[in-house]
PDB file of C-alpha atoms in Angstrom:
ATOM      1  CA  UNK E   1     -15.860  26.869   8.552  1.00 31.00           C
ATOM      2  CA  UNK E   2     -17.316  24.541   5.433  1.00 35.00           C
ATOM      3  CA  UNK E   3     -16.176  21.061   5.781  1.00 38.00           C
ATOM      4  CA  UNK E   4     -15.635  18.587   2.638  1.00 44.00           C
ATOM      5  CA  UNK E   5     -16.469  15.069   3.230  1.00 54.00           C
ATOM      6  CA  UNK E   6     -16.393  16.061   7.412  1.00 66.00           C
ATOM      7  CA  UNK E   7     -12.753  17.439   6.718  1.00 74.00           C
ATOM      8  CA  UNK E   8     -11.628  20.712   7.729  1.00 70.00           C
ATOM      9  CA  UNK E   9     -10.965  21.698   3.914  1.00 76.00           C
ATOM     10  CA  UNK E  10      -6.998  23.036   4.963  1.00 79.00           C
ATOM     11  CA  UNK E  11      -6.534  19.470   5.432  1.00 82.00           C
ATOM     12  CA  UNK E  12      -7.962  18.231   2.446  1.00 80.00           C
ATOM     13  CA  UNK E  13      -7.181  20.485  -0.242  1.00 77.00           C
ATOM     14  CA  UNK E  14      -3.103  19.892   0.521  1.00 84.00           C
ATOM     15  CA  UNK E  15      -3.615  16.254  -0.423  1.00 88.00           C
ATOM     16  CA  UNK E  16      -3.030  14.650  -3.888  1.00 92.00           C
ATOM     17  CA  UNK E  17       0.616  13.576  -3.519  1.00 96.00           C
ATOM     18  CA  UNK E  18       1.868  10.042  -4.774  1.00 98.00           C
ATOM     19  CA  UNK E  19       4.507   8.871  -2.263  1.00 98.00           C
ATOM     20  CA  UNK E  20       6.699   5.781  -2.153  1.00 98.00           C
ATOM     21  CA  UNK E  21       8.371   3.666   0.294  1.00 98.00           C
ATOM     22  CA  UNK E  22      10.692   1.457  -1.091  1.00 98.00           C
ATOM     23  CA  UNK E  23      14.432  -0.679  -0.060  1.00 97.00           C
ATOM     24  CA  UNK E  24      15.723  -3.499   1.304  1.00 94.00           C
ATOM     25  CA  UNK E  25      14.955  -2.409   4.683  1.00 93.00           C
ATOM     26  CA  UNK E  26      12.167  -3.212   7.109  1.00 90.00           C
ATOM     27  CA  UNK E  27       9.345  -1.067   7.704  1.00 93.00           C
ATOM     28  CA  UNK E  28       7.372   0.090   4.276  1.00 96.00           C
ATOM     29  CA  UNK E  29       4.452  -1.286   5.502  1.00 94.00           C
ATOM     30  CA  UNK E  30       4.883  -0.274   8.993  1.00 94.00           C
ATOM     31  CA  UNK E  31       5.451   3.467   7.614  1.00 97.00           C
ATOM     32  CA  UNK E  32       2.444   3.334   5.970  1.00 97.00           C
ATOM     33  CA  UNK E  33       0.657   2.434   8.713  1.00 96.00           C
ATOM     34  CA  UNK E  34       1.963   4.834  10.657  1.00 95.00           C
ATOM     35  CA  UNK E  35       0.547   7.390   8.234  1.00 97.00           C
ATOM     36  CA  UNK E  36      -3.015   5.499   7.801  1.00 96.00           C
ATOM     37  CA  UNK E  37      -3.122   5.975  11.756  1.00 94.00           C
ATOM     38  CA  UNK E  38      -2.223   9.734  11.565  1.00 94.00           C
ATOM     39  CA  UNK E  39      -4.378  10.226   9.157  1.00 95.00           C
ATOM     40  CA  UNK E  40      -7.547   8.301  10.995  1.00 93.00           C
ATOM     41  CA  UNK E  41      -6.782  10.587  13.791  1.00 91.00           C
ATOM     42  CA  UNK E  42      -7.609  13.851  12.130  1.00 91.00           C
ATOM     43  CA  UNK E  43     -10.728  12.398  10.220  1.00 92.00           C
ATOM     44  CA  UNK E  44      -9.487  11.277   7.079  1.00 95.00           C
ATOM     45  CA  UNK E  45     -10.946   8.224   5.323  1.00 95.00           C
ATOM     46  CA  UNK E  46      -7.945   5.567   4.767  1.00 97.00           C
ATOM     47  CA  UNK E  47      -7.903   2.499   2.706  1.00 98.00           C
ATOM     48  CA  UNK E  48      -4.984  -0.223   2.595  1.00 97.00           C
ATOM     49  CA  UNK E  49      -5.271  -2.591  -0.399  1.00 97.00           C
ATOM     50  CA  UNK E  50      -2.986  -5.365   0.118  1.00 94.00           C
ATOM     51  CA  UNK E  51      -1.515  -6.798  -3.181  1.00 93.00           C
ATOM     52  CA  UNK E  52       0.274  -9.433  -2.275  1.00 82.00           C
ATOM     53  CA  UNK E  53      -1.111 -10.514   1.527  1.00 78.00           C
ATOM     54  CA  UNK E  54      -3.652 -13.004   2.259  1.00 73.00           C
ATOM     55  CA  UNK E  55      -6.456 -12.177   4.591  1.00 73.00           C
ATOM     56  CA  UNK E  56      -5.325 -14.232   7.746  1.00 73.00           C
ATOM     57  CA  UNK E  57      -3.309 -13.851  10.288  1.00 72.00           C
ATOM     58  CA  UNK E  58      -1.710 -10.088  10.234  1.00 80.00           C
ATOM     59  CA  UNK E  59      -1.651  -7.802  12.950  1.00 82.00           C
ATOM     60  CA  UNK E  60      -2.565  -4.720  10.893  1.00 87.00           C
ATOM     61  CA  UNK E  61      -5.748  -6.488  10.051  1.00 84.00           C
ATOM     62  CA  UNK E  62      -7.016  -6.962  13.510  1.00 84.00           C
ATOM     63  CA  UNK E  63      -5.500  -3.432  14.790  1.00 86.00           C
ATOM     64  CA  UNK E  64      -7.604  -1.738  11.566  1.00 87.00           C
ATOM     65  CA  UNK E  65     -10.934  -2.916  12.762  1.00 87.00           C
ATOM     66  CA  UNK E  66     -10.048  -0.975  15.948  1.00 88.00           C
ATOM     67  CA  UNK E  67      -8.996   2.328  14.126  1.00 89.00           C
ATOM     68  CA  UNK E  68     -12.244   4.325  12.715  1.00 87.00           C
ATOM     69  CA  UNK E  69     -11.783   5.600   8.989  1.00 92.00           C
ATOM     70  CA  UNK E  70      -9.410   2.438   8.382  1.00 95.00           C
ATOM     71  CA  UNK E  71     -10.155  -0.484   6.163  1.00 95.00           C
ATOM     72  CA  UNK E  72      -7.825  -3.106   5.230  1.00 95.00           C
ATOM     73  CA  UNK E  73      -8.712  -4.760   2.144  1.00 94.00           C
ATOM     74  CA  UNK E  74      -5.990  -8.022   1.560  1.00 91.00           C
ATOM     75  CA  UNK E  75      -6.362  -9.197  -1.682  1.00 91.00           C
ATOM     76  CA  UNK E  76      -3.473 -11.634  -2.168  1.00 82.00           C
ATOM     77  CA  UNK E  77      -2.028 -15.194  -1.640  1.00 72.00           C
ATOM     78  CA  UNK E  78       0.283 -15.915   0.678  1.00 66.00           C
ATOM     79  CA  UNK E  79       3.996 -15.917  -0.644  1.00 59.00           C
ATOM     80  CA  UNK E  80       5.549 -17.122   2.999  1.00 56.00           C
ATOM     81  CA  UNK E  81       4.143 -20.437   2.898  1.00 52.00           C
ATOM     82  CA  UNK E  82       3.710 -21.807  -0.101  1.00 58.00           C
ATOM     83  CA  UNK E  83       4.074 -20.949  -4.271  1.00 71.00           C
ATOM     84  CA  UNK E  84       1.777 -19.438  -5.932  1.00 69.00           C
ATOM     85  CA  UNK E  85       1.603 -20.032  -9.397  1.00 74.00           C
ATOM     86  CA  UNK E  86       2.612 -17.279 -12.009  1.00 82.00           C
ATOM     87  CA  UNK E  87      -0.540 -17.273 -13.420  1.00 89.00           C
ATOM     88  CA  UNK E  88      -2.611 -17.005 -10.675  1.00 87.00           C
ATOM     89  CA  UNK E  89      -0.557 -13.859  -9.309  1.00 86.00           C
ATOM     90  CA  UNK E  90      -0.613 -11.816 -12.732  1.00 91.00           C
ATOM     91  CA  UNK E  91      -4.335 -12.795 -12.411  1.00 92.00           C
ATOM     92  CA  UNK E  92      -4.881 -11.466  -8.969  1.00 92.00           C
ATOM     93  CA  UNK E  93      -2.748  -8.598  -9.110  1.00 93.00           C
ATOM     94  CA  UNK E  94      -4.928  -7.226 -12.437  1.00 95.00           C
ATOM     95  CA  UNK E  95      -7.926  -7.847 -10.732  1.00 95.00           C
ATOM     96  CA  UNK E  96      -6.736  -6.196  -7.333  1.00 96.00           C
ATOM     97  CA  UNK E  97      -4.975  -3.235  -9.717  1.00 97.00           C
ATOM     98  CA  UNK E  98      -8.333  -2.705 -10.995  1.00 97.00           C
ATOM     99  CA  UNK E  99     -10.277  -3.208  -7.645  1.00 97.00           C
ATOM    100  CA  UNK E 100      -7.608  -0.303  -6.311  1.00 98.00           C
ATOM    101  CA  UNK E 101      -9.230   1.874  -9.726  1.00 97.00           C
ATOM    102  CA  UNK E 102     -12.388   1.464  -8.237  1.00 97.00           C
ATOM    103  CA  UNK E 103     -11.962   2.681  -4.411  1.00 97.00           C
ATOM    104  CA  UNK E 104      -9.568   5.620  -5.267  1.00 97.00           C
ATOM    105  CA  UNK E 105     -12.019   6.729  -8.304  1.00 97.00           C
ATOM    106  CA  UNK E 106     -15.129   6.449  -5.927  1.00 95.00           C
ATOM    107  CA  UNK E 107     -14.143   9.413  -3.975  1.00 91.00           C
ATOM    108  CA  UNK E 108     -14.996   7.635  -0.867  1.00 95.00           C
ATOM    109  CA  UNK E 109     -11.196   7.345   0.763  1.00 96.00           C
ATOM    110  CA  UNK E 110      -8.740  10.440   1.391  1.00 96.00           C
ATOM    111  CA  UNK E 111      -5.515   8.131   1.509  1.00 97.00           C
ATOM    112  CA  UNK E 112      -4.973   4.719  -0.225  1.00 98.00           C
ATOM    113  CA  UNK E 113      -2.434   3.073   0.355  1.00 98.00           C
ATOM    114  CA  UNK E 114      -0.995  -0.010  -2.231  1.00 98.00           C
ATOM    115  CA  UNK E 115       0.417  -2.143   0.011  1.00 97.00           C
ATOM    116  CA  UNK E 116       3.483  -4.309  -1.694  1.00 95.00           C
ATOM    117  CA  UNK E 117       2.481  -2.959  -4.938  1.00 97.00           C
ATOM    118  CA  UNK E 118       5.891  -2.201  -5.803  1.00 97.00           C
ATOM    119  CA  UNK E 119       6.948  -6.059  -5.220  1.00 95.00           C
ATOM    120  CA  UNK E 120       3.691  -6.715  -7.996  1.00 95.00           C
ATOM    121  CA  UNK E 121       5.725  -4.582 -10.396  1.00 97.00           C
ATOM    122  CA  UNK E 122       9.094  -5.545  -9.707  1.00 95.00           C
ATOM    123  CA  UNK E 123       7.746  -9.329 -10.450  1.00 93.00           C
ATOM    124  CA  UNK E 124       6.264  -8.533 -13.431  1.00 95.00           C
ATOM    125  CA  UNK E 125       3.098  -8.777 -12.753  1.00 94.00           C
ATOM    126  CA  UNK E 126       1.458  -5.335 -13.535  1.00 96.00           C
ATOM    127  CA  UNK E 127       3.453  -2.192 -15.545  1.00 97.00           C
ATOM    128  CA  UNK E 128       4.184   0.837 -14.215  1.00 98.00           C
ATOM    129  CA  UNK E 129       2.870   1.977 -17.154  1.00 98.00           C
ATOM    130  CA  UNK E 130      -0.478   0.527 -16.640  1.00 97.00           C
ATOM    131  CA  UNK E 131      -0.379   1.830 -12.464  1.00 98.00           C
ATOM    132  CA  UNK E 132       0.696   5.418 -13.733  1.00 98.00           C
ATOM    133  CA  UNK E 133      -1.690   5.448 -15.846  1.00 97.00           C
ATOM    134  CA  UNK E 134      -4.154   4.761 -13.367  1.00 97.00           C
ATOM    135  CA  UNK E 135      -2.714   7.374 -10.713  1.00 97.00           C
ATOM    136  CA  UNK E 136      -2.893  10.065 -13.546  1.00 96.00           C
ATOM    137  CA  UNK E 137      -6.638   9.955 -13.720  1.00 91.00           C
ATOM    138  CA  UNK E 138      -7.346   9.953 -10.155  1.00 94.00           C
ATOM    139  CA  UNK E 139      -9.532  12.863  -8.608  1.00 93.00           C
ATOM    140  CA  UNK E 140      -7.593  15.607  -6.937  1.00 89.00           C
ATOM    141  CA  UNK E 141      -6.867  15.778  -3.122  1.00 92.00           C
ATOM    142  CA  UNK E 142      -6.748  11.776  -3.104  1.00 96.00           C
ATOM    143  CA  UNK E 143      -3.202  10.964  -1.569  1.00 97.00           C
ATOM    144  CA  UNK E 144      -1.738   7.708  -2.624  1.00 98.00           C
ATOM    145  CA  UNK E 145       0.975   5.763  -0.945  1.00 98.00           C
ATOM    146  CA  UNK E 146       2.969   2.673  -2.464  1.00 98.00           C
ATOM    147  CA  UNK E 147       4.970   0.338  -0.808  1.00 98.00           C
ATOM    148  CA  UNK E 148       7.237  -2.831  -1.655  1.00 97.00           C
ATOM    149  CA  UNK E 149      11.109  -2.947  -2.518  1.00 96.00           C
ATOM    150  CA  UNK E 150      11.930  -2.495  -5.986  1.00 97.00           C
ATOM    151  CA  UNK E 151      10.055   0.330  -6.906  1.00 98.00           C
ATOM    152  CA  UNK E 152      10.530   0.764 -10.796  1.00 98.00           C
ATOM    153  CA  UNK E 153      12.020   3.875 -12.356  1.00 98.00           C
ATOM    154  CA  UNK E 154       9.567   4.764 -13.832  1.00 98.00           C
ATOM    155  CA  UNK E 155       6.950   4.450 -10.384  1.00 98.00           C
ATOM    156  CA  UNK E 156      10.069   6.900  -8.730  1.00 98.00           C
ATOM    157  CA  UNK E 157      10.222   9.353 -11.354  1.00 98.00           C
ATOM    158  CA  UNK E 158       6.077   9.885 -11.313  1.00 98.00           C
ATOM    159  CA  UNK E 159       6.261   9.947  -7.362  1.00 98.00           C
ATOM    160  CA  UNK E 160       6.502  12.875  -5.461  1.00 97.00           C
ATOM    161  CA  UNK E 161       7.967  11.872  -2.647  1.00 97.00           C
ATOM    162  CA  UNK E 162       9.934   8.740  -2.783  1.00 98.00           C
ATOM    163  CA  UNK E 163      11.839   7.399   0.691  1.00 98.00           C
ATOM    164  CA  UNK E 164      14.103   3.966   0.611  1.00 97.00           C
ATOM    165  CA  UNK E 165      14.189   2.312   3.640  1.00 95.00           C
ATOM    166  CA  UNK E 166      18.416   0.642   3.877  1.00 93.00           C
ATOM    167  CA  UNK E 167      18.752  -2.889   5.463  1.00 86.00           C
ATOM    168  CA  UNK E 168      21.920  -2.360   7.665  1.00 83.00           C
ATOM    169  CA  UNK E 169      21.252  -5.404   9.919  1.00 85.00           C
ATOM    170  CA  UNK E 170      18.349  -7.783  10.201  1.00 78.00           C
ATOM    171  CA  UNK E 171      17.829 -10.546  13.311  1.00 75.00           C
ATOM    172  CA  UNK E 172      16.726 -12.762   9.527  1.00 78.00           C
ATOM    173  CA  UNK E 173      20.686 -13.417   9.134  1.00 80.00           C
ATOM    174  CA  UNK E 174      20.749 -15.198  12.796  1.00 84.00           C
ATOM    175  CA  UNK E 175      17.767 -17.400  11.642  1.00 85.00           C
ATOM    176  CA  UNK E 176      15.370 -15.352  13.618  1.00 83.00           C
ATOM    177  CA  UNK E 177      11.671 -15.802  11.643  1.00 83.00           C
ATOM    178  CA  UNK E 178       9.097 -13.518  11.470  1.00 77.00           C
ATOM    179  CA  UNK E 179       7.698 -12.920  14.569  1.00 71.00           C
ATOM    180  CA  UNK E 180       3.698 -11.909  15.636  1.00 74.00           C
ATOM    181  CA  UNK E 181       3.066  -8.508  16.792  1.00 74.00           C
ATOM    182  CA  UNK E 182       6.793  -7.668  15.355  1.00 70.00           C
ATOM    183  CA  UNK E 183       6.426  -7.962  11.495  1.00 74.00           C
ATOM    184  CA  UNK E 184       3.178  -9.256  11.185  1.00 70.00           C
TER     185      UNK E 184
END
């Protein structure tokens, strides 16, 4: 059997798709994840690019470096802690819009995943125009997830698969914080 990229080419030639995970609800990120670890395990090359997470203190990053085929790459500020000036997040959200360009155009990675990219456009930070645009000129068989509430209309409509995670009940209304391990 030929093999692309080490790849059983079955595998690889049924990727491509553009999905979204998107709500109110907990677990886009975590859903991705589950898919970057699916993928890993049958050989697929997976890259996270986090828009709007700093690089410290998430359990993803330090379970990635465990997972072969996995890279995190967090590219943002932290929005927890402190505000972060308008200006600084249009600024890092072109630069890690353009950075994403790069690593899906390169033909290295299988599945990239744009972590909280949805939040980016929901702020008004990038366009959907601008991120469709980008997705339209992709190469083929490169899968690309994107996650964050408030996926735009426009971001659904291009998507082809598009799932909304509903908040029904959150341990956040009885003052319970984020918690390590749990949701990050």
């Amino acid at each position: 059997m030929i093999k692309m990229s080490g790849i059983p080419p079955e595998i690889k030639s049924k990727l491509g798709l553009v999905q979204i995970y998107t709500g109110n609800g907990k677990g886009k990120t975590t859903a991705s994840l589950g898919l970057a670890f699916r993928a890993s395990g049958r050989g697929l090359e997976v890259l996270m690019i986090q828009f709007l997470k700093p690089p410290e203190d998430y359990g993803e990053h330090l379970a990635a470096e465990k997972v072969p085929n996995f890279t995190i790459l967090p590219l943002g500020l932290n929005h927890m802690m402190s505000k972060v000036p308008r200006e600084t997040d249009i600024k890092l959200a072109r630069e890690t819009l353009k950075r994403a360009e790069e690593e899906i155009y390169s033909g290295k990675y299988d599945l990239v995943i744009l972590d909280e990219i949805n939040n980016a456009m929901s702020w008004k930070l990038l366009s959907p125009e601008e991120v469709i645009t980008m997705l339209k000129g992709r190469p083929e068989n490169i899968e690309v997830v994107l996650t964050g509430r408030g996926a735009p209309k426009e971001i659904v409509e291009y998507a082809d698969l598009v799932t909304e995670m509903t908040l029904i009940k959150h341990p956040f209304d009885k003052g319970v914080r984020a918690r390590k391990g749990i949701e990050y």
